[in-house]
């Protein structure tokens, strides 16, 4: 399937609680639309098994992350469950200037910052069919310790209350349905 020209150079933000399945949905979207450029974030979180530096994230020590913030190198950044996450500014601006659709997969505080810096962007909130289902997915992932799981679930309660701030809300129950709806919202044919 082709990416329609109307989507070129547009910024889309996807936000939703940890464990809702943003990664799976985004991977399916990129497979169908290789022209979309997905931003690689910087983080102070330790890599999970299988994560590759420069591909999954740029894994930075806290001091290096702080240097990036001080230098204005991040478009937005936020602390989430004890770690810092941020979007490198230069590649986002470059890909938008080249006319490519740009996608950010970030948490709520970051989405709020981008809303101010890119008011023309589309902001999409992805939510689980239920809170119980979210907890099941986070625990089933098996990547986080109990303390991290509790922090993520607490944060999820806060994020879920913010869905009304977004341009659109998608329920991630059925992956294909969510993918089709996402394509529609991004103006992809
Ligand atoms: P995880 O540790 O599970 O990879 O990510 C935790 C949360 O951080 C997720 O909600 C993810 O969307 C968010 N996140 C990832 N990259 C960024 C970023 O660059 N900025 C912000 N604000 N949040 C991010």
PDB file of C-alpha atoms and ligand atoms in Angstrom:
ATOM      1  CA  UNK A   1       0.000   0.000   0.000  1.00  0.00           C
ATOM      2  CA  UNK A   2       1.297   3.492  -0.795  1.00  0.00           C
ATOM      3  CA  UNK A   3       1.526   6.474   1.508  1.00  0.00           C
ATOM      4  CA  UNK A   4      -0.617   9.253   0.083  1.00  0.00           C
ATOM      5  CA  UNK A   5       1.079  12.618  -0.575  1.00  0.00           C
ATOM      6  CA  UNK A   6      -1.334  14.344   1.805  1.00  0.00           C
ATOM      7  CA  UNK A   7       0.467  12.690   4.707  1.00  0.00           C
ATOM      8  CA  UNK A   8       3.883  14.002   3.687  1.00  0.00           C
ATOM      9  CA  UNK A   9       5.670  16.177   6.192  1.00  0.00           C
ATOM     10  CA  UNK A  10       3.067  15.730   8.887  1.00  0.00           C
ATOM     11  CA  UNK A  11       3.845  15.023  12.495  1.00  0.00           C
ATOM     12  CA  UNK A  12       1.791  12.395  14.319  1.00  0.00           C
ATOM     13  CA  UNK A  13       2.071  11.645  18.027  1.00  0.00           C
ATOM     14  CA  UNK A  14       0.888   8.346  19.505  1.00  0.00           C
ATOM     15  CA  UNK A  15       0.491   8.229  23.265  1.00  0.00           C
ATOM     16  CA  UNK A  16      -1.004   5.613  25.521  1.00  0.00           C
ATOM     17  CA  UNK A  17      -0.262   3.787  28.736  1.00  0.00           C
ATOM     18  CA  UNK A  18       2.682   1.460  28.985  1.00  0.00           C
ATOM     19  CA  UNK A  19       1.643  -2.016  27.843  1.00  0.00           C
ATOM     20  CA  UNK A  20      -1.230  -0.868  25.629  1.00  0.00           C
ATOM     21  CA  UNK A  21       0.534  -2.211  22.538  1.00  0.00           C
ATOM     22  CA  UNK A  22       1.841   0.983  20.923  1.00  0.00           C
ATOM     23  CA  UNK A  23       4.995  -0.810  19.770  1.00  0.00           C
ATOM     24  CA  UNK A  24       3.121  -3.611  18.014  1.00  0.00           C
ATOM     25  CA  UNK A  25       0.703  -1.211  16.330  1.00  0.00           C
ATOM     26  CA  UNK A  26       3.481   1.119  15.199  1.00  0.00           C
ATOM     27  CA  UNK A  27       5.547  -1.796  13.837  1.00  0.00           C
ATOM     28  CA  UNK A  28       2.539  -2.959  11.774  1.00  0.00           C
ATOM     29  CA  UNK A  29       1.977   0.595  10.493  1.00  0.00           C
ATOM     30  CA  UNK A  30       5.618   0.997   9.430  1.00  0.00           C
ATOM     31  CA  UNK A  31       5.525  -2.329   7.630  1.00  0.00           C
ATOM     32  CA  UNK A  32       2.611  -1.136   5.524  1.00  0.00           C
ATOM     33  CA  UNK A  33       3.995   2.394   5.074  1.00  0.00           C
ATOM     34  CA  UNK A  34       7.795   2.356   4.924  1.00  0.00           C
ATOM     35  CA  UNK A  35       7.881   6.072   4.069  1.00  0.00           C
ATOM     36  CA  UNK A  36       6.836   6.958   7.599  1.00  0.00           C
ATOM     37  CA  UNK A  37       9.834   7.877   9.723  1.00  0.00           C
ATOM     38  CA  UNK A  38       9.673   6.769  13.368  1.00  0.00           C
ATOM     39  CA  UNK A  39      11.689   8.912  15.752  1.00  0.00           C
ATOM     40  CA  UNK A  40      14.264   7.075  17.903  1.00  0.00           C
ATOM     41  CA  UNK A  41      14.158   8.489  21.430  1.00  0.00           C
ATOM     42  CA  UNK A  42      16.925   9.018  23.924  1.00  0.00           C
ATOM     43  CA  UNK A  43      16.472   7.394  27.335  1.00  0.00           C
ATOM     44  CA  UNK A  44      18.302   6.850  30.607  1.00  0.00           C
ATOM     45  CA  UNK A  45      16.506   3.497  31.043  1.00  0.00           C
ATOM     46  CA  UNK A  46      18.681   0.383  30.840  1.00  0.00           C
ATOM     47  CA  UNK A  47      18.247  -1.634  27.632  1.00  0.00           C
ATOM     48  CA  UNK A  48      15.865  -4.587  27.851  1.00  0.00           C
ATOM     49  CA  UNK A  49      17.041  -7.844  26.365  1.00  0.00           C
ATOM     50  CA  UNK A  50      16.939  -7.617  22.573  1.00  0.00           C
ATOM     51  CA  UNK A  51      16.961  -3.820  22.469  1.00  0.00           C
ATOM     52  CA  UNK A  52      19.663  -2.298  20.258  1.00  0.00           C
ATOM     53  CA  UNK A  53      21.310   1.076  20.922  1.00  0.00           C
ATOM     54  CA  UNK A  54      20.489   3.544  18.157  1.00  0.00           C
ATOM     55  CA  UNK A  55      17.564   1.417  16.918  1.00  0.00           C
ATOM     56  CA  UNK A  56      15.208   0.878  19.878  1.00  0.00           C
ATOM     57  CA  UNK A  57      16.523   3.931  21.739  1.00  0.00           C
ATOM     58  CA  UNK A  58      19.693   5.913  22.199  1.00  0.00           C
ATOM     59  CA  UNK A  59      20.644   4.667  25.658  1.00  0.00           C
ATOM     60  CA  UNK A  60      22.320   7.538  27.517  1.00  0.00           C
ATOM     61  CA  UNK A  61      23.801   7.994  30.989  1.00  0.00           C
ATOM     62  CA  UNK A  62      21.936  10.632  33.047  1.00  0.00           C
ATOM     63  CA  UNK A  63      24.750  13.178  32.567  1.00  0.00           C
ATOM     64  CA  UNK A  64      24.693  12.802  28.775  1.00  0.00           C
ATOM     65  CA  UNK A  65      20.910  13.128  28.777  1.00  0.00           C
ATOM     66  CA  UNK A  66      21.192  16.317  30.858  1.00  0.00           C
ATOM     67  CA  UNK A  67      23.779  17.652  28.355  1.00  0.00           C
ATOM     68  CA  UNK A  68      21.256  17.091  25.546  1.00  0.00           C
ATOM     69  CA  UNK A  69      18.554  18.942  27.467  1.00  0.00           C
ATOM     70  CA  UNK A  70      20.907  21.851  28.257  1.00  0.00           C
ATOM     71  CA  UNK A  71      21.994  22.109  24.606  1.00  0.00           C
ATOM     72  CA  UNK A  72      18.367  22.300  23.422  1.00  0.00           C
ATOM     73  CA  UNK A  73      18.866  19.077  21.497  1.00  0.00           C
ATOM     74  CA  UNK A  74      15.533  17.556  22.546  1.00  0.00           C
ATOM     75  CA  UNK A  75      12.185  18.540  21.085  1.00  0.00           C
ATOM     76  CA  UNK A  76      10.506  17.370  24.279  1.00  0.00           C
ATOM     77  CA  UNK A  77      11.468  15.257  27.240  1.00  0.00           C
ATOM     78  CA  UNK A  78       9.880  13.832  30.362  1.00  0.00           C
ATOM     79  CA  UNK A  79      10.527  11.590  33.308  1.00  0.00           C
ATOM     80  CA  UNK A  80       8.574   8.339  33.250  1.00  0.00           C
ATOM     81  CA  UNK A  81       8.647   5.649  35.954  1.00  0.00           C
ATOM     82  CA  UNK A  82      12.034   6.833  37.211  1.00  0.00           C
ATOM     83  CA  UNK A  83      13.800   7.333  33.874  1.00  0.00           C
ATOM     84  CA  UNK A  84      14.155  10.206  31.387  1.00  0.00           C
ATOM     85  CA  UNK A  85      12.948   9.957  27.807  1.00  0.00           C
ATOM     86  CA  UNK A  86      13.259  12.551  25.047  1.00  0.00           C
ATOM     87  CA  UNK A  87      12.947  13.127  21.304  1.00  0.00           C
ATOM     88  CA  UNK A  88      16.092  14.286  19.461  1.00  0.00           C
ATOM     89  CA  UNK A  89      15.128  17.489  17.672  1.00  0.00           C
ATOM     90  CA  UNK A  90      17.327  17.557  14.577  1.00  0.00           C
ATOM     91  CA  UNK A  91      16.191  14.356  12.825  1.00  0.00           C
ATOM     92  CA  UNK A  92      12.499  15.213  13.352  1.00  0.00           C
ATOM     93  CA  UNK A  93      12.936  18.639  11.790  1.00  0.00           C
ATOM     94  CA  UNK A  94      15.027  17.221   8.953  1.00  0.00           C
ATOM     95  CA  UNK A  95      12.530  14.498   8.005  1.00  0.00           C
ATOM     96  CA  UNK A  96       9.612  16.918   8.138  1.00  0.00           C
ATOM     97  CA  UNK A  97      11.547  19.334   5.914  1.00  0.00           C
ATOM     98  CA  UNK A  98      12.132  16.452   3.485  1.00  0.00           C
ATOM     99  CA  UNK A  99       8.376  15.938   3.367  1.00  0.00           C
ATOM    100  CA  UNK A 100       8.239  12.609   5.163  1.00  0.00           C
ATOM    101  CA  UNK A 101       5.470  11.728   7.616  1.00  0.00           C
ATOM    102  CA  UNK A 102       7.047  11.652  11.078  1.00  0.00           C
ATOM    103  CA  UNK A 103       5.767   9.550  13.961  1.00  0.00           C
ATOM    104  CA  UNK A 104       6.545  10.014  17.667  1.00  0.00           C
ATOM    105  CA  UNK A 105       5.602   7.315  20.168  1.00  0.00           C
ATOM    106  CA  UNK A 106       5.861   9.133  23.489  1.00  0.00           C
ATOM    107  CA  UNK A 107       4.168   9.467  26.885  1.00  0.00           C
ATOM    108  CA  UNK A 108       1.672  12.089  28.037  1.00  0.00           C
ATOM    109  CA  UNK A 109       3.958  14.897  29.273  1.00  0.00           C
ATOM    110  CA  UNK A 110       5.941  14.789  26.042  1.00  0.00           C
ATOM    111  CA  UNK A 111       2.748  14.829  23.962  1.00  0.00           C
ATOM    112  CA  UNK A 112       1.649  17.953  25.827  1.00  0.00           C
ATOM    113  CA  UNK A 113       4.941  19.690  24.998  1.00  0.00           C
ATOM    114  CA  UNK A 114       4.716  18.740  21.317  1.00  0.00           C
ATOM    115  CA  UNK A 115       1.147  20.071  21.216  1.00  0.00           C
ATOM    116  CA  UNK A 116       2.645  23.525  21.823  1.00  0.00           C
ATOM    117  CA  UNK A 117       5.647  23.235  19.513  1.00  0.00           C
ATOM    118  CA  UNK A 118       3.718  21.518  16.661  1.00  0.00           C
ATOM    119  CA  UNK A 119       0.091  22.696  16.896  1.00  0.00           C
ATOM    120  CA  UNK A 120      -0.545  21.353  13.381  1.00  0.00           C
ATOM    121  CA  UNK A 121       0.369  17.794  14.370  1.00  0.00           C
ATOM    122  CA  UNK A 122      -2.134  15.001  14.934  1.00  0.00           C
ATOM    123  CA  UNK A 123      -2.287  13.594  18.465  1.00  0.00           C
ATOM    124  CA  UNK A 124      -3.682  10.113  18.945  1.00  0.00           C
ATOM    125  CA  UNK A 125      -4.371   8.357  22.236  1.00  0.00           C
ATOM    126  CA  UNK A 126      -4.284   4.574  22.295  1.00  0.00           C
ATOM    127  CA  UNK A 127      -6.173   2.936  25.127  1.00  0.00           C
ATOM    128  CA  UNK A 128      -6.710  -0.660  26.233  1.00  0.00           C
ATOM    129  CA  UNK A 129     -10.131  -2.347  26.159  1.00  0.00           C
ATOM    130  CA  UNK A 130     -10.012  -2.292  30.003  1.00  0.00           C
ATOM    131  CA  UNK A 131      -7.612  -1.618  32.868  1.00  0.00           C
ATOM    132  CA  UNK A 132      -7.564  -5.313  33.763  1.00  0.00           C
ATOM    133  CA  UNK A 133      -6.465  -6.131  30.224  1.00  0.00           C
ATOM    134  CA  UNK A 134      -3.690  -3.527  30.457  1.00  0.00           C
ATOM    135  CA  UNK A 135      -2.381  -5.060  33.679  1.00  0.00           C
ATOM    136  CA  UNK A 136      -2.489  -8.503  32.084  1.00  0.00           C
ATOM    137  CA  UNK A 137      -0.449  -7.243  29.118  1.00  0.00           C
ATOM    138  CA  UNK A 138       2.168  -5.456  31.252  1.00  0.00           C
ATOM    139  CA  UNK A 139       2.650  -8.512  33.462  1.00  0.00           C
ATOM    140  CA  UNK A 140       2.578 -10.900  30.507  1.00  0.00           C
ATOM    141  CA  UNK A 141       5.379  -8.986  28.783  1.00  0.00           C
ATOM    142  CA  UNK A 142       7.702 -10.263  31.515  1.00  0.00           C
ATOM    143  CA  UNK A 143      10.261  -7.506  30.942  1.00  0.00           C
ATOM    144  CA  UNK A 144       9.810  -5.427  34.095  1.00  0.00           C
ATOM    145  CA  UNK A 145      10.262  -6.099  37.812  1.00  0.00           C
ATOM    146  CA  UNK A 146       7.343  -5.745  40.250  1.00  0.00           C
ATOM    147  CA  UNK A 147       8.370  -2.223  41.291  1.00  0.00           C
ATOM    148  CA  UNK A 148       8.492  -1.036  37.674  1.00  0.00           C
ATOM    149  CA  UNK A 149       5.137  -2.718  36.965  1.00  0.00           C
ATOM    150  CA  UNK A 150       3.470  -0.929  39.884  1.00  0.00           C
ATOM    151  CA  UNK A 151       4.894   2.436  38.770  1.00  0.00           C
ATOM    152  CA  UNK A 152       3.713   1.856  35.207  1.00  0.00           C
ATOM    153  CA  UNK A 153       0.219   0.890  36.353  1.00  0.00           C
ATOM    154  CA  UNK A 154      -0.008   4.006  38.550  1.00  0.00           C
ATOM    155  CA  UNK A 155       1.129   6.166  35.664  1.00  0.00           C
ATOM    156  CA  UNK A 156      -1.393   4.419  33.381  1.00  0.00           C
ATOM    157  CA  UNK A 157      -4.251   5.574  35.648  1.00  0.00           C
ATOM    158  CA  UNK A 158      -3.085   9.185  35.187  1.00  0.00           C
ATOM    159  CA  UNK A 159      -2.609   8.862  31.427  1.00  0.00           C
ATOM    160  CA  UNK A 160      -6.025   7.264  30.885  1.00  0.00           C
ATOM    161  CA  UNK A 161      -7.711  10.315  32.421  1.00  0.00           C
ATOM    162  CA  UNK A 162      -6.079  12.527  29.763  1.00  0.00           C
ATOM    163  CA  UNK A 163      -7.603  10.911  26.679  1.00  0.00           C
ATOM    164  CA  UNK A 164      -9.925  13.900  26.181  1.00  0.00           C
ATOM    165  CA  UNK A 165      -6.922  16.127  25.359  1.00  0.00           C
ATOM    166  CA  UNK A 166      -6.227  14.183  22.179  1.00  0.00           C
ATOM    167  CA  UNK A 167      -7.507  14.654  18.627  1.00  0.00           C
ATOM    168  CA  UNK A 168      -8.629  11.024  18.526  1.00  0.00           C
ATOM    169  CA  UNK A 169      -8.857   7.976  20.788  1.00  0.00           C
ATOM    170  CA  UNK A 170      -8.265   4.453  19.495  1.00  0.00           C
ATOM    171  CA  UNK A 171      -9.095   1.309  21.470  1.00  0.00           C
ATOM    172  CA  UNK A 172      -6.406  -1.299  20.945  1.00  0.00           C
ATOM    173  CA  UNK A 173      -8.498  -4.432  21.169  1.00  0.00           C
ATOM    174  CA  UNK A 174      -8.230  -5.860  17.665  1.00  0.00           C
ATOM    175  CA  UNK A 175      -4.886  -4.983  16.023  1.00  0.00           C
ATOM    176  CA  UNK A 176      -6.168  -4.897  12.425  1.00  0.00           C
ATOM    177  CA  UNK A 177      -9.055  -2.643  13.331  1.00  0.00           C
ATOM    178  CA  UNK A 178      -6.814  -0.265  15.288  1.00  0.00           C
ATOM    179  CA  UNK A 179      -4.368  -0.225  12.369  1.00  0.00           C
ATOM    180  CA  UNK A 180      -7.074   0.652   9.846  1.00  0.00           C
ATOM    181  CA  UNK A 181      -8.369   3.428  12.083  1.00  0.00           C
ATOM    182  CA  UNK A 182      -4.848   4.770  12.592  1.00  0.00           C
ATOM    183  CA  UNK A 183      -4.279   4.858   8.830  1.00  0.00           C
ATOM    184  CA  UNK A 184      -7.477   6.832   8.446  1.00  0.00           C
ATOM    185  CA  UNK A 185      -6.452   9.353  11.082  1.00  0.00           C
ATOM    186  CA  UNK A 186      -3.035   9.814   9.484  1.00  0.00           C
ATOM    187  CA  UNK A 187      -4.564  10.301   6.044  1.00  0.00           C
ATOM    188  CA  UNK A 188      -2.875   7.184   4.633  1.00  0.00           C
ATOM    189  CA  UNK A 189      -4.485   5.458   1.693  1.00  0.00           C
TER     190      UNK A 189
HETATM  191  P1  LIG B   1       9.425   2.027  27.747  1.00  0.00           P
HETATM  192  O1  LIG B   1      10.350   2.130  28.915  1.00  0.00           O
HETATM  193  O2  LIG B   1       8.302   1.047  28.000  1.00  0.00           O
HETATM  194  O3  LIG B   1      10.157   1.773  26.455  1.00  0.00           O
HETATM  195  O4  LIG B   1       8.725   3.448  27.570  1.00  0.00           O
HETATM  196  C1  LIG B   1       8.063   4.040  28.641  1.00  0.00           C
HETATM  197  C2  LIG B   1       7.230   5.205  28.140  1.00  0.00           C
HETATM  198  O5  LIG B   1       8.074   6.227  27.621  1.00  0.00           O
HETATM  199  C3  LIG B   1       6.265   4.830  27.016  1.00  0.00           C
HETATM  200  O6  LIG B   1       4.989   5.385  27.330  1.00  0.00           O
HETATM  201  C4  LIG B   1       6.865   5.488  25.806  1.00  0.00           C
HETATM  202  O7  LIG B   1       5.861   5.903  24.898  1.00  0.00           O
HETATM  203  C5  LIG B   1       7.514   6.701  26.430  1.00  0.00           C
HETATM  204  N1  LIG B   1       8.551   7.308  25.581  1.00  0.00           N
HETATM  205  C6  LIG B   1       9.403   6.684  24.739  1.00  0.00           C
HETATM  206  N2  LIG B   1      10.189   7.585  24.131  1.00  0.00           N
HETATM  207  C7  LIG B   1       9.829   8.802  24.590  1.00  0.00           C
HETATM  208  C8  LIG B   1      10.252  10.140  24.323  1.00  0.00           C
HETATM  209  O8  LIG B   1      11.145  10.409  23.513  1.00  0.00           O
HETATM  210  N3  LIG B   1       9.635  11.142  25.002  1.00  0.00           N
HETATM  211  C9  LIG B   1       8.654  10.895  25.902  1.00  0.00           C
HETATM  212  N4  LIG B   1       8.098  11.958  26.486  1.00  0.00           N
HETATM  213  N5  LIG B   1       8.210   9.664  26.163  1.00  0.00           N
HETATM  214  C10 LIG B   1       8.793   8.624  25.529  1.00  0.00           C
END
